[in-house]
Amino acid sequence: MTEQEQAKDPQTEEQAPEETTEPEVEVAEEAEAPAEDNSAYEELNKRYLRLLADFDNFKRRTTTEKEDIAKYGTMTLVKELLPVLDSFELALKNPPADSEESVKAFQEGFEKVQKQLLDCLTKAGLERIEAIGQEYDPNFHEAIMVVDESQPANTVFDELRAGYKFKEKVIRPTVCRVTGNK
């Protein structure tokens, strides 16, 4: 190839890297501000730094409070359940004698302890889900069996395990038997 052909051939041309020139930015010299403006700037800067420090302290404090709530949030409930625990311990220390009356008294004592426990949990926000005779709702009920009975179809016929809500949120659905279509 001749020099002219090489000059026209794009493959053999060596491309020189393009020089990029950055536009020159004129840096304006800051004029001396009057003393008043400088002191106003310093005052605003101090206020900004104080606000920034206050905000950092606020974030740290709220994080600590959240951790404490997560750690000790159920402490009130536990304190209310301690008398129930005491009642169970007392009942177990005094088992019933062989007489029918003492067994009946023992059973009544356990029923009172159960009521005491339910009262504590109800105050904390626990609520039993009513099921028997209600229309089946998969949000509240877990059907494990369908039976043909005289009740209307798709109705909870029998409750096998109680379901509970805690402050409007289902924490355990009711396990039940449901009537089927006839």
mmCIF file of N, CA and C in Angstrom, residues 77-91 110 112-121:
data_model
loop_
_atom_site.group_PDB
_atom_site.id
_atom_site.type_symbol
_atom_site.label_atom_id
_atom_site.label_comp_id
_atom_site.label_asym_id
_atom_site.label_seq_id
_atom_site.Cartn_x
_atom_site.Cartn_y
_atom_site.Cartn_z
ATOM 1 N N LEU A 77 -47.028 -7.673 81.678
ATOM 2 C CA LEU A 77 -47.810 -8.904 81.608
ATOM 3 C C LEU A 77 -47.216 -9.983 82.507
ATOM 4 N N VAL A 78 -45.918 -10.101 82.477
ATOM 5 C CA VAL A 78 -45.255 -11.118 83.306
ATOM 6 C C VAL A 78 -45.514 -10.840 84.787
ATOM 7 N N LYS A 79 -45.459 -9.572 85.192
ATOM 8 C CA LYS A 79 -45.736 -9.223 86.585
ATOM 9 C C LYS A 79 -47.160 -9.610 86.972
ATOM 10 N N GLU A 80 -48.115 -9.419 86.044
ATOM 11 C CA GLU A 80 -49.504 -9.779 86.336
ATOM 12 C C GLU A 80 -49.712 -11.285 86.376
ATOM 13 N N LEU A 81 -48.857 -12.040 85.701
ATOM 14 C CA LEU A 81 -48.979 -13.500 85.697
ATOM 15 C C LEU A 81 -48.305 -14.162 86.898
ATOM 16 N N LEU A 82 -47.493 -13.433 87.626
ATOM 17 C CA LEU A 82 -46.817 -14.021 88.789
ATOM 18 C C LEU A 82 -47.792 -14.552 89.841
ATOM 19 N N PRO A 83 -48.891 -13.847 90.175
ATOM 20 C CA PRO A 83 -49.849 -14.435 91.123
ATOM 21 C C PRO A 83 -50.472 -15.732 90.614
ATOM 22 N N VAL A 84 -50.661 -15.841 89.300
ATOM 23 C CA VAL A 84 -51.189 -17.083 88.722
ATOM 24 C C VAL A 84 -50.189 -18.205 88.937
ATOM 25 N N LEU A 85 -48.938 -17.921 88.718
ATOM 26 C CA LEU A 85 -47.884 -18.909 88.945
ATOM 27 C C LEU A 85 -47.848 -19.322 90.415
ATOM 28 N N ASP A 86 -48.004 -18.334 91.307
ATOM 29 C CA ASP A 86 -48.053 -18.643 92.740
ATOM 30 C C ASP A 86 -49.224 -19.562 93.071
ATOM 31 N N SER A 87 -50.378 -19.317 92.443
ATOM 32 C CA SER A 87 -51.562 -20.150 92.692
ATOM 33 C C SER A 87 -51.332 -21.582 92.230
ATOM 34 N N PHE A 88 -50.707 -21.744 91.070
ATOM 35 C CA PHE A 88 -50.396 -23.094 90.585
ATOM 36 C C PHE A 88 -49.446 -23.807 91.543
ATOM 37 N N GLU A 89 -48.418 -23.109 92.014
ATOM 38 C CA GLU A 89 -47.466 -23.731 92.933
ATOM 39 C C GLU A 89 -48.144 -24.137 94.233
ATOM 40 N N LEU A 90 -49.026 -23.276 94.730
ATOM 41 C CA LEU A 90 -49.740 -23.592 95.961
ATOM 42 C C LEU A 90 -50.635 -24.817 95.774
ATOM 43 N N ALA A 91 -51.318 -24.887 94.639
ATOM 44 C CA ALA A 91 -52.196 -26.034 94.376
ATOM 45 C C ALA A 91 -51.391 -27.330 94.258
ATOM 46 N N PHE A 110 -58.370 -25.193 90.560
ATOM 47 C CA PHE A 110 -57.745 -25.049 89.249
ATOM 48 C C PHE A 110 -58.607 -24.223 88.294
ATOM 49 N N LYS A 112 -60.462 -21.738 89.231
ATOM 50 C CA LYS A 112 -60.238 -20.352 89.648
ATOM 51 C C LYS A 112 -58.904 -19.832 89.112
ATOM 52 N N VAL A 113 -57.882 -20.682 89.134
ATOM 53 C CA VAL A 113 -56.576 -20.285 88.611
ATOM 54 C C VAL A 113 -56.676 -20.043 87.098
ATOM 55 N N GLN A 114 -57.424 -20.884 86.398
ATOM 56 C CA GLN A 114 -57.615 -20.696 84.962
ATOM 57 C C GLN A 114 -58.313 -19.361 84.691
ATOM 58 N N LYS A 115 -59.328 -19.040 85.480
ATOM 59 C CA LYS A 115 -60.039 -17.773 85.321
ATOM 60 C C LYS A 115 -59.096 -16.607 85.599
ATOM 61 N N GLN A 116 -58.268 -16.745 86.624
ATOM 62 C CA GLN A 116 -57.298 -15.699 86.964
ATOM 63 C C GLN A 116 -56.326 -15.484 85.789
ATOM 64 N N LEU A 117 -55.866 -16.562 85.185
ATOM 65 C CA LEU A 117 -54.963 -16.480 84.044
ATOM 66 C C LEU A 117 -55.652 -15.822 82.854
ATOM 67 N N LEU A 118 -56.873 -16.236 82.547
ATOM 68 C CA LEU A 118 -57.605 -15.641 81.431
ATOM 69 C C LEU A 118 -57.875 -14.159 81.649
ATOM 70 N N ASP A 119 -58.154 -13.767 82.884
ATOM 71 C CA ASP A 119 -58.382 -12.350 83.181
ATOM 72 C C ASP A 119 -57.118 -11.522 82.908
ATOM 73 N N CYS A 120 -55.974 -12.040 83.316
ATOM 74 C CA CYS A 120 -54.705 -11.331 83.065
ATOM 75 C C CYS A 120 -54.453 -11.187 81.565
ATOM 76 N N LEU A 121 -54.665 -12.264 80.827
ATOM 77 C CA LEU A 121 -54.412 -12.225 79.392
ATOM 78 C C LEU A 121 -55.433 -11.361 78.661
#
